[in-house]
Structures are given as structure tokens and as C-alpha cells.
XYZ file of C-alpha atoms in Angstrom:
559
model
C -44.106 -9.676 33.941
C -42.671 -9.120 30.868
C -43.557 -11.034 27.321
C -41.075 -12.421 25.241
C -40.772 -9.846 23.000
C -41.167 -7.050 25.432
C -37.715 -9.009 27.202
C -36.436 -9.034 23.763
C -36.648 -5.251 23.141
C -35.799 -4.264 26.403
C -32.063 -6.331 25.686
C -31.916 -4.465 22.305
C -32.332 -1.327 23.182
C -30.006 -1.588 26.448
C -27.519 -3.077 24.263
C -27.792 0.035 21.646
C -27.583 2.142 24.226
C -24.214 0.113 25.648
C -23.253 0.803 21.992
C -23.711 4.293 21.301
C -21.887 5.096 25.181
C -18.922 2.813 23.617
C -19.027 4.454 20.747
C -19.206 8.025 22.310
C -16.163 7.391 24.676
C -14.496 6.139 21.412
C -15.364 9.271 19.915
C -14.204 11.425 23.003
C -10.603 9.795 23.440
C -9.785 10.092 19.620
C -10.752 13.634 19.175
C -8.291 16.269 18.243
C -7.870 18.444 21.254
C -8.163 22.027 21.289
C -4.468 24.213 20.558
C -3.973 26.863 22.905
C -1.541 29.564 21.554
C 2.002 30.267 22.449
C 5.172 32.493 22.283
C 8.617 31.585 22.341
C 10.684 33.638 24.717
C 14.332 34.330 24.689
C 15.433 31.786 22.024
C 15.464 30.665 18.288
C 13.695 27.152 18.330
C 11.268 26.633 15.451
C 7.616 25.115 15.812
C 6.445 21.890 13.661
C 2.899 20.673 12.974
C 2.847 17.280 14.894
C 1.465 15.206 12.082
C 2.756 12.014 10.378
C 6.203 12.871 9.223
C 6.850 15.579 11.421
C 10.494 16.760 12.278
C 10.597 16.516 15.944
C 14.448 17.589 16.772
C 16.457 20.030 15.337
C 20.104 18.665 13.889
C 18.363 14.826 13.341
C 16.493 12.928 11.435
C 13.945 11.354 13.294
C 10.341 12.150 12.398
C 6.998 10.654 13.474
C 5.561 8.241 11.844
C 2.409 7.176 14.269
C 0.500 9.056 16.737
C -2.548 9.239 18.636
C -5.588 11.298 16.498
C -5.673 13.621 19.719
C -2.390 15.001 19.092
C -2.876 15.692 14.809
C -2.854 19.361 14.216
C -1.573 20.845 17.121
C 1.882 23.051 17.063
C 5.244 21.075 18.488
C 8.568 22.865 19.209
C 11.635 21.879 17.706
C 14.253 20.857 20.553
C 18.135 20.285 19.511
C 18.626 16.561 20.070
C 22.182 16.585 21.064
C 22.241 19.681 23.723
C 19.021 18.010 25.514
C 20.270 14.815 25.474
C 23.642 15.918 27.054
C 22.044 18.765 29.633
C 23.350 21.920 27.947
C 20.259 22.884 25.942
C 19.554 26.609 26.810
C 15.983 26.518 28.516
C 12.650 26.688 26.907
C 10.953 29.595 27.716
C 7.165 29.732 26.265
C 4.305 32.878 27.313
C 0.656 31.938 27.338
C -2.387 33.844 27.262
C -4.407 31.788 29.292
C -4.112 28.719 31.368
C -2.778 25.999 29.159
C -1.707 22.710 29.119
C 1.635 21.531 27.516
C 1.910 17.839 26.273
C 5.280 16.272 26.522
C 6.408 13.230 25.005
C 9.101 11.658 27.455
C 11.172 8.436 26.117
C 10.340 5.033 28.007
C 13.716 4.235 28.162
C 15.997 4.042 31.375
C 18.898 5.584 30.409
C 20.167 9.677 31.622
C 20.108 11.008 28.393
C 16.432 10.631 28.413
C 13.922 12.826 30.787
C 12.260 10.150 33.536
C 8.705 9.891 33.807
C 9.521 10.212 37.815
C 10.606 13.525 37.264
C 7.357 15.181 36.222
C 4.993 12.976 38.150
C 3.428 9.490 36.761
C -0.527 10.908 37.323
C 0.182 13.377 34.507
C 0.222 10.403 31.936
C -2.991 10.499 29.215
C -1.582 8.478 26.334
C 0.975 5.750 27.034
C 2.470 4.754 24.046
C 0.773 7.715 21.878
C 3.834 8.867 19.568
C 5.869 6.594 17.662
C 8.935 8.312 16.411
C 11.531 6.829 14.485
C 14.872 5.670 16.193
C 14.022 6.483 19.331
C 12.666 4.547 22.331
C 8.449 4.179 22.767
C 7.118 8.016 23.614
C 4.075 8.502 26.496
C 2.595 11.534 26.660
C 2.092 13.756 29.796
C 0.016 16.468 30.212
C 1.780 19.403 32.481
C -0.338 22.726 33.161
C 0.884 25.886 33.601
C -1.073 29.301 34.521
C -1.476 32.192 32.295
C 2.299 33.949 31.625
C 5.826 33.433 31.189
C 6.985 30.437 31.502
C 10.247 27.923 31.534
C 9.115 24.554 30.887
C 10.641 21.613 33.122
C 13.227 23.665 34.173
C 15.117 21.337 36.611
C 14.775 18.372 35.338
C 17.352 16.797 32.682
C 17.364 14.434 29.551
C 15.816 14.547 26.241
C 11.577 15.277 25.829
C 9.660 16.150 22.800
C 7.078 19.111 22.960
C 4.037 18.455 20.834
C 1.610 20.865 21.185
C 0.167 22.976 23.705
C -3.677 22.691 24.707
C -6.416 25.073 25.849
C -6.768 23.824 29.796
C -10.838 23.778 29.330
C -10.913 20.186 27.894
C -11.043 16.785 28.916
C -8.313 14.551 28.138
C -9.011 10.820 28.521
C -6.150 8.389 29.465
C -5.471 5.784 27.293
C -2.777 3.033 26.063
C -2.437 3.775 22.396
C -0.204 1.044 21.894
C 2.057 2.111 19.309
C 4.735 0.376 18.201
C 8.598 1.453 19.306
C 10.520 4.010 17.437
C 13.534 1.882 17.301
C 11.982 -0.751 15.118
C 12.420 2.270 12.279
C 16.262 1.984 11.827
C 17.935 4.089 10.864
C 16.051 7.013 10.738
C 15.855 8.773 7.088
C 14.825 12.291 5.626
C 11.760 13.000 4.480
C 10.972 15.537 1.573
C 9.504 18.794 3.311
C 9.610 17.419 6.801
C 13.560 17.817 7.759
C 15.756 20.571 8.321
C 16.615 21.126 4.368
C 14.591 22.483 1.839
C 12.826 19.785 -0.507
C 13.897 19.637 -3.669
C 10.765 18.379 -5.135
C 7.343 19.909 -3.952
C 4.125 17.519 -4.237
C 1.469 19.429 -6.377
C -0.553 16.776 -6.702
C -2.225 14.215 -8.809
C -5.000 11.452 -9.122
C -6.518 10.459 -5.600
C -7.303 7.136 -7.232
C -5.683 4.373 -9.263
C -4.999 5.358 -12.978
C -5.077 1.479 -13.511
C -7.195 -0.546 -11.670
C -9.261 -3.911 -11.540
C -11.811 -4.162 -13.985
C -10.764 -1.507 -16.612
C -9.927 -2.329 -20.156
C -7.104 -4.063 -21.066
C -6.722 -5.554 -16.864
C -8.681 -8.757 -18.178
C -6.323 -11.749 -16.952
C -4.188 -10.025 -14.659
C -5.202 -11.223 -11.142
C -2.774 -10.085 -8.786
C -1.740 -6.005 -10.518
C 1.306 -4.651 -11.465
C 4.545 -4.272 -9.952
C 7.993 -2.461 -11.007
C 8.925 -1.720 -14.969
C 9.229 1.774 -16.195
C 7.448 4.227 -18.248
C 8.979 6.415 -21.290
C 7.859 9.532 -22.895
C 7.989 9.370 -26.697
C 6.442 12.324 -28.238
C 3.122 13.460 -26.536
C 3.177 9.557 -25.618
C 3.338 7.670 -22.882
C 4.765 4.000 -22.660
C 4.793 1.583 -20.165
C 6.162 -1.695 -19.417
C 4.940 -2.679 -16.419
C 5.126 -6.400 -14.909
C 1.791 -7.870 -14.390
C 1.137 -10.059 -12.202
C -1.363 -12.573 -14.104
C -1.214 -15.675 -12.280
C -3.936 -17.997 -12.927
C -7.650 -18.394 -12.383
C -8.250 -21.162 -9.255
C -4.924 -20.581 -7.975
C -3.986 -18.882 -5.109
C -2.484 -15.709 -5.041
C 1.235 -16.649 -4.315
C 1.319 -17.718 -8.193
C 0.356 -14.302 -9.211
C 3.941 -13.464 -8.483
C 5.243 -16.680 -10.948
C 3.211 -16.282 -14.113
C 3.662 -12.724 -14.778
C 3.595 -10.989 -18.081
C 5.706 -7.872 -19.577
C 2.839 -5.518 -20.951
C 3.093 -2.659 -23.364
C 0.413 0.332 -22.224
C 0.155 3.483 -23.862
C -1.320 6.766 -22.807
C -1.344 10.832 -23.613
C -1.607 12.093 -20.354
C -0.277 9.455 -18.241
C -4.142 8.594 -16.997
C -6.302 7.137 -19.141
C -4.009 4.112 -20.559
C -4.714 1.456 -23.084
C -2.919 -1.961 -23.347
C -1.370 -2.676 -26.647
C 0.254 -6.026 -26.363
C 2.565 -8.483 -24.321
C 6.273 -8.131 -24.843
C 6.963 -11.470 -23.005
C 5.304 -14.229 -20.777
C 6.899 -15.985 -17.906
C 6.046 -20.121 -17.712
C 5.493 -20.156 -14.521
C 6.993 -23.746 -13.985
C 8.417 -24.115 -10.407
C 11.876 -25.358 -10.235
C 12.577 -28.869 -9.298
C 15.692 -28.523 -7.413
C 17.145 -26.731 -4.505
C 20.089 -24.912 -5.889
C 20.914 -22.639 -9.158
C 20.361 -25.832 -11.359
C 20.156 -25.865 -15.414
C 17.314 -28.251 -14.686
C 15.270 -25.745 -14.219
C 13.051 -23.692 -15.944
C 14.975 -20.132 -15.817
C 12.368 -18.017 -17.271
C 9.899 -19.228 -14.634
C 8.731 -15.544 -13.810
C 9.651 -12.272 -15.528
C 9.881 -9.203 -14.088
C 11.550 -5.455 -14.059
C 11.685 -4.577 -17.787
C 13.622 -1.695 -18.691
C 13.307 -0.248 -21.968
C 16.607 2.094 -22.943
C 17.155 3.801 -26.469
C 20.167 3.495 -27.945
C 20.918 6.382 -30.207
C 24.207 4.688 -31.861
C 22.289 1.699 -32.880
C 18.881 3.900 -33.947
C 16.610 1.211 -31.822
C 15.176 0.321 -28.759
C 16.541 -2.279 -26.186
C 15.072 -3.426 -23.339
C 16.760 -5.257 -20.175
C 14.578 -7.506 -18.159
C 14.794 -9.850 -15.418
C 14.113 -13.986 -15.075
C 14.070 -16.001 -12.420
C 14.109 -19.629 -11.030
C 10.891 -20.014 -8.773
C 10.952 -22.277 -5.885
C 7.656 -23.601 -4.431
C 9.092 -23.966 -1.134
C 11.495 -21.431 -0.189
C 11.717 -18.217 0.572
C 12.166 -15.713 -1.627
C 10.185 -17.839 -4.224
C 12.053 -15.511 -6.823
C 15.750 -17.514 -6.888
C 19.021 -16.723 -9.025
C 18.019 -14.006 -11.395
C 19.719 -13.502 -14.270
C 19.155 -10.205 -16.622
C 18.388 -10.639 -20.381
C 18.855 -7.988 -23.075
C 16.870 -7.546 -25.783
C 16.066 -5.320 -29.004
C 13.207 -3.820 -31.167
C 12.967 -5.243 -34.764
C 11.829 -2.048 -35.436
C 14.781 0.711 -36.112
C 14.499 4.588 -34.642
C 12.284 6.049 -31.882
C 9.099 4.848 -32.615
C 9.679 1.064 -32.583
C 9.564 1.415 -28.750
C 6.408 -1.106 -29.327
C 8.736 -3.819 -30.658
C 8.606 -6.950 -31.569
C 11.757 -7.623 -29.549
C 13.858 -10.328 -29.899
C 16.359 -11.772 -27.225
C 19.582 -10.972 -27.328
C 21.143 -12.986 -24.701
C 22.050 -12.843 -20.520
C 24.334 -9.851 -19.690
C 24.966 -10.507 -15.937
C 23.985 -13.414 -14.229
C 25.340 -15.354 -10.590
C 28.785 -16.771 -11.437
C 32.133 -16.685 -10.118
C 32.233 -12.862 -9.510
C 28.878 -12.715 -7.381
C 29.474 -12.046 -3.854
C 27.067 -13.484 -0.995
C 25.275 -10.096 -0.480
C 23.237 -10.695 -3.578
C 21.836 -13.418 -1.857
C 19.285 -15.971 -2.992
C 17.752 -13.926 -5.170
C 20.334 -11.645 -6.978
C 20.660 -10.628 -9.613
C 17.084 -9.029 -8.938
C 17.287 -5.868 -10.814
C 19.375 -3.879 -13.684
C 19.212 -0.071 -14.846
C 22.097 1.076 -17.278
C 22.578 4.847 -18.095
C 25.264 6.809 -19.344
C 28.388 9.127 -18.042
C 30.609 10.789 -20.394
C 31.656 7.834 -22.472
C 31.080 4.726 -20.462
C 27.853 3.008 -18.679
C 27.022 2.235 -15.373
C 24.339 -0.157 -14.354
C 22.777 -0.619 -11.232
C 22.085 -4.150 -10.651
C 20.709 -5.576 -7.161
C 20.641 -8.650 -4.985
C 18.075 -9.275 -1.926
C 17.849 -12.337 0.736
C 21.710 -12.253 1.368
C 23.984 -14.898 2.453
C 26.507 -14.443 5.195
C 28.851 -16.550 3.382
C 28.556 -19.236 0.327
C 28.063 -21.824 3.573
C 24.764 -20.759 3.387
C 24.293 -21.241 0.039
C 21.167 -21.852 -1.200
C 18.599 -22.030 1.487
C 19.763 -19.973 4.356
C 19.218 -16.159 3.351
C 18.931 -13.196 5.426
C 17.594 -9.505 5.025
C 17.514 -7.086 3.436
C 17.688 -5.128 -0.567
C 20.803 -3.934 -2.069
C 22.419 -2.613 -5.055
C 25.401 -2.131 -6.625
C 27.622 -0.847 -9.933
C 28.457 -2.925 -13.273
C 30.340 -0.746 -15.583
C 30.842 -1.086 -19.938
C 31.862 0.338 -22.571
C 28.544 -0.161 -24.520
C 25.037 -0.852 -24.091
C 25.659 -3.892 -25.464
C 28.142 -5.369 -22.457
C 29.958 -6.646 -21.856
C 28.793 -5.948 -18.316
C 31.137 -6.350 -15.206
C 30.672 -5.951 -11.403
C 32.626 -3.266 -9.957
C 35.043 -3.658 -7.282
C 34.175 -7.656 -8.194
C 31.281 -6.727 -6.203
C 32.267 -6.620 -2.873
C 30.380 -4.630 -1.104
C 26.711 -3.021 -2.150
C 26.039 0.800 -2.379
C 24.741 1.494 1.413
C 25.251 5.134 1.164
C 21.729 5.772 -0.223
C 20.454 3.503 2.434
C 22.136 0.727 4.397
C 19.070 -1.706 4.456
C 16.372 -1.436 1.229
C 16.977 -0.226 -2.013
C 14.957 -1.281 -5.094
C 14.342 -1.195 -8.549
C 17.010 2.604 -9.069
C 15.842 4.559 -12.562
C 18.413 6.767 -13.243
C 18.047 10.394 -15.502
C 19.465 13.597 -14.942
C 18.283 16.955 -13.740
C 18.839 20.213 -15.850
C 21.900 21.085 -14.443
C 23.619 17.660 -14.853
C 22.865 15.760 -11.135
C 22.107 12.234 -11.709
C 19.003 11.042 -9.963
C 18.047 7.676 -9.114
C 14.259 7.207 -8.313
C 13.534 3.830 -6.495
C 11.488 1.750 -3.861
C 12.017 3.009 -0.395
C 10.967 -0.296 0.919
C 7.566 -1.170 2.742
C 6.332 -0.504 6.133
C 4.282 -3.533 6.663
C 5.096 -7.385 5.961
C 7.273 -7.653 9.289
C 9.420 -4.324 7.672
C 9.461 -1.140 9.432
C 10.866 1.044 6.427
C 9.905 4.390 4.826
C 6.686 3.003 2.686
C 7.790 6.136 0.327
C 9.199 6.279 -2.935
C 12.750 7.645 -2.875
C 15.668 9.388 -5.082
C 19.157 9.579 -4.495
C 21.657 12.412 -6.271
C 24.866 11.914 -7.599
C 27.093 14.444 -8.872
C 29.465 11.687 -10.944
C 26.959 8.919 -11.404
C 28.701 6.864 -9.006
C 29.065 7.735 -5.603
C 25.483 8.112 -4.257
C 23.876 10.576 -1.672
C 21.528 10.140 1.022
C 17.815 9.051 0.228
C 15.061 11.479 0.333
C 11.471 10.107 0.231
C 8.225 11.857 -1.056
C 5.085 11.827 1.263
C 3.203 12.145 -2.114
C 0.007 11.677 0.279
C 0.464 14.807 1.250
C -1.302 16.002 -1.392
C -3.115 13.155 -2.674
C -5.555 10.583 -1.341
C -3.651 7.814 0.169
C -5.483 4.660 -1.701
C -2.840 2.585 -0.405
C -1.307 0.747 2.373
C 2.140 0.008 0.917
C 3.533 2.070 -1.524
C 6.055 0.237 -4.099
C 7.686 1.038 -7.197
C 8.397 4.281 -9.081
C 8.161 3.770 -12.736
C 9.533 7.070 -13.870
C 10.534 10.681 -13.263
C 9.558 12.360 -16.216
C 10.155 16.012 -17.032
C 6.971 17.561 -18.605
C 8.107 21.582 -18.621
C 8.006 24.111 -15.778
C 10.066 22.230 -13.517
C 6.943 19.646 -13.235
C 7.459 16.009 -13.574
C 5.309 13.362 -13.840
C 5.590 10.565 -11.549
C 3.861 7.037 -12.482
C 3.788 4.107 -9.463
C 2.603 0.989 -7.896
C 1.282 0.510 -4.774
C -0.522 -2.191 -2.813
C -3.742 -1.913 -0.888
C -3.742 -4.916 1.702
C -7.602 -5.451 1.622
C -7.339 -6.016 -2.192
C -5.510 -9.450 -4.667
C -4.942 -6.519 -7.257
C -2.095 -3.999 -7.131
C -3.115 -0.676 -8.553
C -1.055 1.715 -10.476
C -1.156 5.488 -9.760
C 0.604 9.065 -11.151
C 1.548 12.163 -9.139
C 3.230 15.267 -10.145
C 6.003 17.127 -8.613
C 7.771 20.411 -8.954
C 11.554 20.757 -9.100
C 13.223 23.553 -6.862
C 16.415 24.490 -9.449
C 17.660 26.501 -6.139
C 17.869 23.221 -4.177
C 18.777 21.690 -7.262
C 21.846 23.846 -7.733
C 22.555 24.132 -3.719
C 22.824 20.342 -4.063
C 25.192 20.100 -6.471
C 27.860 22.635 -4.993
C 27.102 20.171 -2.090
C 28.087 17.207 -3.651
C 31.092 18.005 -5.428
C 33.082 18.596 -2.550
């Protein structure tokens, strides 16, 4: 008979040893299998690493962006989408050196254009739901062997597949719902630097695999909730930024670190090691007391996005920033924005510090705002020059179908569009009277655009791809877009910066600059959001500009 604490042990250790045979099976399903080696017979279709990002299809877009840990590393083959989905794709032909076995992703989706799961047998499944790629229906993945030799893989059998990788036949492969989420939720697809067909203009070279600013260093005291949007300027061998921060208040909740936010000035000489120097401005944080767009209200309730822009005529420094109306109760708290310039009393290059002093509201909602600015427009503005007049991206979010909606029922999604002047100084008009936002760079999410231009003349805009978390199933990369006039706007490329630096983050936000430091490098200085965390942590990379891209794009775009 056993004692009480002989019982008691005997339960512990079984239990441990329930643990460690959990833990092992754990260990033995999410193990990266073993490649087997390959040749491609008779045909010109290139391989891929199947990794996060990964180009599946040649002539598309779509990439991965979640798979099983089983399948990271191993070698995929590029298919072309169209002639697979459409049955007159020339067949794969592959030779092995051994027994092998090939992993095939096949589409859970009903229609012909997609290979069946009948077709290749339904025992051969390991990992249902195991690849997520983007556009595309939810991917299982079979595992098909074939012997030592030449080989043509699923030869009779019709509809679209993805090949990722090809496995050494000695192994173990444990079945398992991975439970990924479905490709189509990542609409549209996009391009992503280094991953696609084209050759990246920028290369990632790397940078800090931590936060430059982060809780608890000098000059954070009293900002709760991080930073978020602004830009940095080079001046010199000096670094300035203007960041929002997001101060909020001690013994409230987080939500109000988003209403009492402050414009900081931070300096630094190698876009690191910064120092805070002072506060530009300070939002009230007072919530509204109305509904609507309402004088009532405090208008400078939270301040956000400031922009600082030399003017060379007028030998100073002006910055553009945002205010808002804050609602306590509806969503977007952030309501009827309204853009304020302002100027150093300081003349010439060096007064980027300030004091500044208001200068008035340059675009604001009014009789030429259309309902796709939404709730919150006008959220954002960025003016730059071509030839002899301005442009100014300016943004709305939360749209409204139609003013009947107007001013609780708002929709999706982050847009931007074009003001136009003859001056810094405004006056500042919508173009087209704002009728329709710039969807060429991407139809759903575009944020906080800083425009410059690239040796050879190409206007690039560097922005917020938008988030992949919060409900959103978007690129979680920052993003540029090229222009060849300044105002008809390519494509979006995005920057996997993490692949080359050590992903702090969950959700990566807003570019503050693209900053050209010699050698084709620039420096790149950003926010980003780690979910376990109240404070948002600013970081830098550095990228390297391809001038043969570069110039390839240009021809490109002036067509």
C-alpha cells in the first residue's frame, strides 16, 4: 500500500513523463523534414525556397505567408499559374537519386481549375491546412512517393498544385491539422521585394535587431503607449525626428494613449542612439461632446503625423501636422481631421528645432470632401515638389458609402489622394474635387506616403503597408510606390526587412524616412508594435539601392 507521498510522487512523475511524450510528439510533428535532391528534366521552371514570402507561381503574385515549420527550408518549384490552371502546362518532369517523397500542396476548393484531392488519393494527406498562400483557396499538403529515377509528376491528373519541396523517403511524417488560415482572406495579392518575379530594387543589408527607442530609455519618461508615424530629416551629420508619442496618462487605460499624444523633437548622429530635445506641440486630449464635425468641440483633441518640410524660398522650416476630434464612443476614435501648417521662428536650415508657431488649417472636411475620406479624413498630408508646382498627398480612412451615412456609419479601409498649389504656403485644393482616391498603389490600405526622389529623378513614396493582425489580413510590411511624374502612382512593393533583421515585432507600422546616406545605402527609421507590450518601439534598417532596377523602372514607367 502506498503512503501519501509515495501516491503523490508516483502522479508526478507519470504526469512528467505524460509531459515530456507530449512534448516529444510536439517536437516530432514540427520538425523540418529532411530535402532530398532533385533535377529538372526537359523544361525551364525555376525552384524557390518555401519560406514566408515565397513566390509560389510563375507570372503571379501570390506568395506564402504561413506554413507549417516542417515545410521551412526545403526547395519548391515554380509552376505557371495560368497554363496549370487551364490544363496546358507542359509536364513536370523531375530525376531523383534515391527514393523520395514529393509534397504537394493541392487547393481545397471545388472548382476544375484546381487539382482534387480525389485525384491523388485522400491517405496521402500529412498536413491539412499547412500552407497559407495569399489569394488562393486553403492549401493541404500530400505526400506522393516516387522510386529512384526519372520522373513526371501527376501526370494525368488536371488543375492547379503547388510543389514545395521534395523529401528524403527515410523519415516519418506525422499527420496533422495545422489550421491555417485561408489564402483568400489576403486580397489582393501584392509583390514582395526579393520574393517575385522582378528584381528588387532595394536589397535589405541590415540593421539593429532591437528597438533604437524603447521603454525605459532617456527621454521615454511619460510616454506610455510609444510612438507612431512622423518623419525623420537629415540635417548635416544630424538626425531629426518628429515622431508622435503616444503619452496618454498614468491610471488610464491604454485607449487614451492614442488621445493625449505629444509631437517630440529627437535628435541623433547615427540614427541609434537618440536624445529628446523638446515637445513641439501637445494634444488636450478632451473627448468631443457631440456626434458630428461640431465647433463644440475640442479640435486639437489628439495630434498626430507631423511633417517637417524646408522651404528654401522662405529660408525656414515648416511643418504640417494633423488634429483631430476624438470621440469616446465611436469608432475610429480619431474623427474629422483637419491639417495645420506651421513655421520655425528660427530662419535657415538649422532652426529645424523651432519654436514653431501656427500658421493656420490648409485642408480640412468641407464642401469639396468626398465620402471616401470617411469619418476620419483628412488623416494625413505630405507636400513635395514637381517642376514648379506641389502636390500633397492627403488621406481619409473609415469611409462612407454616401453622406447618408454621415457620421457614424463608416466602413473600411485607408486611402489617399492628390491636393495640388502653387506654394508651400496653399492654398491647397483636392484634385479632381476628390473623387476618387489613388488605388493604383493599392486598392485597400495606404498610409502615412513620404515622398523624395531617387538619383535619377523617380519619385518614391515610402508608407504603411497596413497590418496583418487587428481583424486585417494585409502585408504587415512597409511599402514604396514609384512615380515617374509625381502623380500617377505604380504598384506597391513591400520590404521583408526581417529578412535580415530580428523580427522584434508583431505588426510593423510606419516608415519615418528614406534617407540617402552614400553608396546607394539608405537609412530607414520605423515604428512597429509588439502585441505583448503598451509601448510601441521605434527601430532603423538599412537598404541598398539597385540604380539598374532603378533605371529599368523608369524606362518602365514612362511609357
Amino acid at each position: 500500500m502506498f503512503s501519501k507521498n509515495a501516491t503523490y510522487n508516483f502522479k508526478l512523475k507519470t504526469a512528467f513523463l505524460m509531459l515530456i511524450a507530449v512534448c516529444i510528439q510536439a517536437t516530432a510533428q514540427t520538425t523540418a523534414w529532411k530535402p532530398a535532391s532533385f533535377e529538372i528534366v526537359k523544361s525551364n521552371y525555376k525552384t524557390f525556397k518555401t519560406t514566408q514570402y515565397a513566390h509560389v507561381f510563375s507570372g503571379s503574385k501570390h506568395n506564402i505567408v504561413r506554413l507549417a515549420p516542417e515545410l521551412e527550408g526545403l526547395t519548391g518549384i515554380e509552376l505557371p499559374l495560368e497554363k496549370y490552371k487551364n490544363g496546358t502546362n507542359a509536364p513536370l518532369q523531375l530525376k531523383f537519386k534515391e527514393p523520395v517523397t514529393v509534397m504537394i500542396g493541392v487547393f481545397q476548393d471545388k472548382d476544375a481549375e484546381y487539382l482534387q484531392s480525389n485525384q491523388i488519393g485522400n491517405n496521402n494527406e500529412i498536413l491539412e491546412n499547412g500552407v497559407t498562400i495569399t489569394g488562393l483557396p486553403p492549401v493541404s499538403v500530400y505526400a506522393i512517393p516516387y522510386g529512384k529515377g526519372t520522373h513526371t509528376i501527376l501526370p494525368n491528373q488536371k488543375g492547379l498544385f503547388a510543389v514545395l519541396g521534395v523529401l528524403k523517403s527515410d523519415q516519418q511524417l506525422n499527420a496533422r491539422d495545422v489550421k491555417l488560415p485561408d489564402g483568400k482572406l489576403w486580397n489582393p495579392t501584392f509583390i514582395v521585394e526579393g520574393f517575385s518575379d522582378e528584381k528588387p530594387l532595394f536589397e535589405i543589408i541590415g540593421g539593429e535587431n532591437k528597438p533604437v527607442i524603447d521603454e525605459g530609455m532617456s527621454g521615454t519618461e511619460g510616454i506610455q503607449g510609444g510612438f507612431e508615424g512622423g518623419r525623420v530629416v537629415k540635417v548635416g551629420d544630424t538626425y531629426h525626428m518628429f515622431p508622435t508619442e503616444r503619452a496618454g496618462e498614468k491610471g488610464v487605460d491604454y485607449y487614451y494613449d492614442r488621445v493625449k499624444t505629444k509631437i517630440g523633437h529627437w535628435t541623433s548622429k547615427d540614427a541609434i542612439h537618440w536624445k529628446r530635445e523638446s515637445t513641439i506641440y501637445q494634444a488636450s486630449g478632451v473627448y468631443a461632446v457631440t456626434e458630428d464635425d461640431n465647433p463644440m468641440n475640442d479640435r486639437r483633441a489628439a495630434i498626430w503625423s507631423y511633417m517637417p518640410v524646408f522651404n528654401e524660398k522662405a529660408n525656414k522650416w515648416y511643418g504640417y501636422y494633423l488634429a483631430y476630434t476624438v470621440s469616446k464612443e465611436i469608432e475610429p476614435n480619431h474623427s474629422f481631421g483637419r491639417i495645420w501648417r506651421c513655421e520655425s521662428t528660427v530662419e535657415g536650415i538649422n532652426g529645424i528645432g523651432g519654436p514653431y508657431k501656427d500658421m493656420g488649417i490648409i485642408m480640412e472636411p468641407g464642401l469639396d470632401s468626398q465620402p471616401w475620406e470617411g469619418r476620419q479624413g483628412v488623416a494625413s498630408f505630405f507636400p513635395y515638389q514637381v517642376g514648379d508646382k506641389y502636390f500633397g498627398f492627403y488621406s481619409g480612412a473609415y469611409p462612407f458609402n454616401s453622406w447618408a451615412d454621415y457620421p457614424k456609419k463608416s466602413g473600411k479601409g485607408w486611402f489617399v489622394a492628390l491636393a495640388e498649389s502653387k506654394s508651400l504656403e496653399g492654398p491647397w485644393l483636392r484634385m479632381n474635387k476628390g473623387l476618387e482616391p489613388i488605388k493604383t498603389m493599392h486598392p485597400l490600405f495606404v498610409e502615412n506616403p513620404i515622398v523624395s526622389q531617387l538619383p535619377n529623378g523617380l519619385y518614391i513614396a515610402i508608407f504603411d503597408g497596413g497590418p496583418d493582425g487587428w481583424g486585417h489580413h494585409l502585408p504587415n510590411m512597409i511599402a514604396y510606390s514609384l512615380s515617374a511624374d509625381g502623380v500617377n502612382w505604380a504598384e506597391a512593393h513591400y520590404l521583408p526587412i526581417e529578412t535580415k533583421v530580428d523580427k522584434w515585432w508583431d505588426i510593423m507600422r510606419t516608415p519615418l524616412c528614406l534617407i540617402p546616406e552614400g553608396n546607394d545605402v539608405y537609412t530607414i527609421v520605423y515604428n512597429a508594435i509588439d502585441l505583448k507590450r503598451r509601448f510601441h518601439p521605434t527601430g532603423m534598417v538599412k537598404v541598398k539601392l539597385n540604380k539598374d532596377v532603378m533605371e529599368s523602372k523608369l524606362k518602365e514607367l514612362k511609357k
